[in-house]
Coordinates of C-alpha atoms in Angstrom, one line a residue:
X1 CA 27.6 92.8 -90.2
X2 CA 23.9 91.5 -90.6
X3 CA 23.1 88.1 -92.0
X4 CA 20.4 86.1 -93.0
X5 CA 20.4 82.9 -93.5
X6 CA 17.2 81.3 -95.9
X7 CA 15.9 77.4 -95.9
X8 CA 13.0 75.5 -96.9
X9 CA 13.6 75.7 -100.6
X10 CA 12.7 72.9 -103.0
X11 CA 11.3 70.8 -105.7
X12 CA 7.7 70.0 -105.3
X13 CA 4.3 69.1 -107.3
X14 CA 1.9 71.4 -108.0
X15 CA -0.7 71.8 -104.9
X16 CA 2.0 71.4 -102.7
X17 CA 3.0 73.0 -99.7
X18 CA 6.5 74.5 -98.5
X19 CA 7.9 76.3 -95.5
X20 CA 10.6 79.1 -95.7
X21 CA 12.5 79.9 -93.2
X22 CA 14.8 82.8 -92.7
X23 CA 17.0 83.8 -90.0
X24 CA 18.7 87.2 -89.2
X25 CA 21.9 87.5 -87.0
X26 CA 24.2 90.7 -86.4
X27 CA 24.7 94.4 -85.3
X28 CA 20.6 94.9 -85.3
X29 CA 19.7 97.6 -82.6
X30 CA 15.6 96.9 -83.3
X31 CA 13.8 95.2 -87.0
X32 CA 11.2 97.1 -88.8
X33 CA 10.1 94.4 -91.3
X34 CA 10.8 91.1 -92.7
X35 CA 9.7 89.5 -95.6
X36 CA 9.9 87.9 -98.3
X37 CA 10.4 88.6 -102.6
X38 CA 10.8 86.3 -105.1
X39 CA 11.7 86.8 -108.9
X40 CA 11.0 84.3 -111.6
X41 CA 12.7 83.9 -114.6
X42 CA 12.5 87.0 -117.3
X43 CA 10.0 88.8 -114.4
X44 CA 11.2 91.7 -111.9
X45 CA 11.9 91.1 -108.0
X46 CA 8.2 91.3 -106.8
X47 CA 6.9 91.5 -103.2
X48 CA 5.7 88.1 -101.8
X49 CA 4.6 89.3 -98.3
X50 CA 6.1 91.4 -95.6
X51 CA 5.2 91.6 -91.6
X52 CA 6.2 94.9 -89.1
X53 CA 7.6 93.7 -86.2
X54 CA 4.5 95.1 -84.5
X55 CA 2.5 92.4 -86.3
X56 CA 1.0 94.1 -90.0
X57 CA 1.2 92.4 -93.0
X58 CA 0.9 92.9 -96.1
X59 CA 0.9 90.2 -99.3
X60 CA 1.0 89.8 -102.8
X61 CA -2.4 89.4 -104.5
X62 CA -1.3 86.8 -106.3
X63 CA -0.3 85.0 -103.0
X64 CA -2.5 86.0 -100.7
X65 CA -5.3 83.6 -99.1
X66 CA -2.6 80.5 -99.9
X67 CA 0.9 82.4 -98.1
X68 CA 0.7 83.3 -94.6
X69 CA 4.0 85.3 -92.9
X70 CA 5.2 84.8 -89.5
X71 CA 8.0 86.2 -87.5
X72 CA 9.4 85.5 -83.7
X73 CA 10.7 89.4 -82.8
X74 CA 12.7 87.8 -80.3
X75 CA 14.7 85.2 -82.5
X76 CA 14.7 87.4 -85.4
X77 CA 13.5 84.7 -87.7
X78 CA 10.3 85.0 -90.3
X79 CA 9.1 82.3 -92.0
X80 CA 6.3 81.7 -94.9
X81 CA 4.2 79.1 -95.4
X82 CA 3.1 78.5 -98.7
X83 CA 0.3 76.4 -99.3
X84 CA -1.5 75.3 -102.5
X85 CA 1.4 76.1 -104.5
X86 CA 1.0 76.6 -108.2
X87 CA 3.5 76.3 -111.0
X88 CA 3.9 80.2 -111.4
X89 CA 4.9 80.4 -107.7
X90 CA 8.2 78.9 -109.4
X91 CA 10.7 81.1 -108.6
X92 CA 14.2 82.5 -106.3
X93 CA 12.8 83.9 -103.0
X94 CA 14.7 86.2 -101.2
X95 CA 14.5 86.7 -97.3
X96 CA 14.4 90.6 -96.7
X97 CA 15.1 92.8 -93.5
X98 CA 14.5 96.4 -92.9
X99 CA 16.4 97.3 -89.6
X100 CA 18.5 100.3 -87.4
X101 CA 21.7 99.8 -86.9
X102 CA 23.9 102.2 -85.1
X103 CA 21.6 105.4 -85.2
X104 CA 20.4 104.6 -89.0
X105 CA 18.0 102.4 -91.1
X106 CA 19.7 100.0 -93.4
X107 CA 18.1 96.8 -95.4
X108 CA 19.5 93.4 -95.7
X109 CA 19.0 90.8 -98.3
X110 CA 19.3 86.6 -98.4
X111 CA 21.1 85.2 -100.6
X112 CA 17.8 83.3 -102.1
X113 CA 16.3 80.2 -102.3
X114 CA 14.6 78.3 -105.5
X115 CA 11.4 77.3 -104.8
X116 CA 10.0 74.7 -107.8
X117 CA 6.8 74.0 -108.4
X118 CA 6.1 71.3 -111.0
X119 CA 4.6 68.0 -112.0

């Protein structure tokens, strides 16, 4: 059974910065991605940024110059540091896990965490 566990979540003011942190734990043979949604109230579970575990990434446009994605392969962890945070980044981000387990490809998904930007 695959796990991940999601911190980092919070209140804070606008141009503000946050780090997500996300951990994976289970029967994982090898990862393919990790990364990151979010959805905000009355919007649609978007893509906030993803990373292979061979190193490509790939963010939002709305995110992208003020989000960067890491991951440690061998801890199984990906984190995202979000920088210059605006109140529209307000929203429940999900931690998100593309992986093989036992000869197939499956997908896991966090539980979320509210991230709250306001002033």
């Amino acid at each position: 059974q695959v796990q991940l566990v999601e911190s980092g979540g919070g209140l804070v003011q606008p141009g503000g910065s946050l780090r997500l942190s996300c951990a994976a734990s289970g029967s994982i043979f090898s990862i393919y991605s990790m990364g990151w949604y979010r959805q905000a109230p009355g919007k649609e579970r978007e893509l906030v940024a993803r990373i292979t575990s061979a190193g490509s990434t790939n963010y939002a446009d709305s995110v992208n110059g003020r989000f960067t994605i890491s991951r440690d392969n061998a801890k199984n962890t990906v984190a995202l540091q979000m920088n210059s945070l605006e109140p529209e980044d307000t929203a429940v981000y999900y931690c998100n896990l593309i992986y093989q387990t036992w000869g197939r490809w499956s997908d896991s998904w966090g539980q979320g965490t509210q991230v709250t930007v306001s002033s």
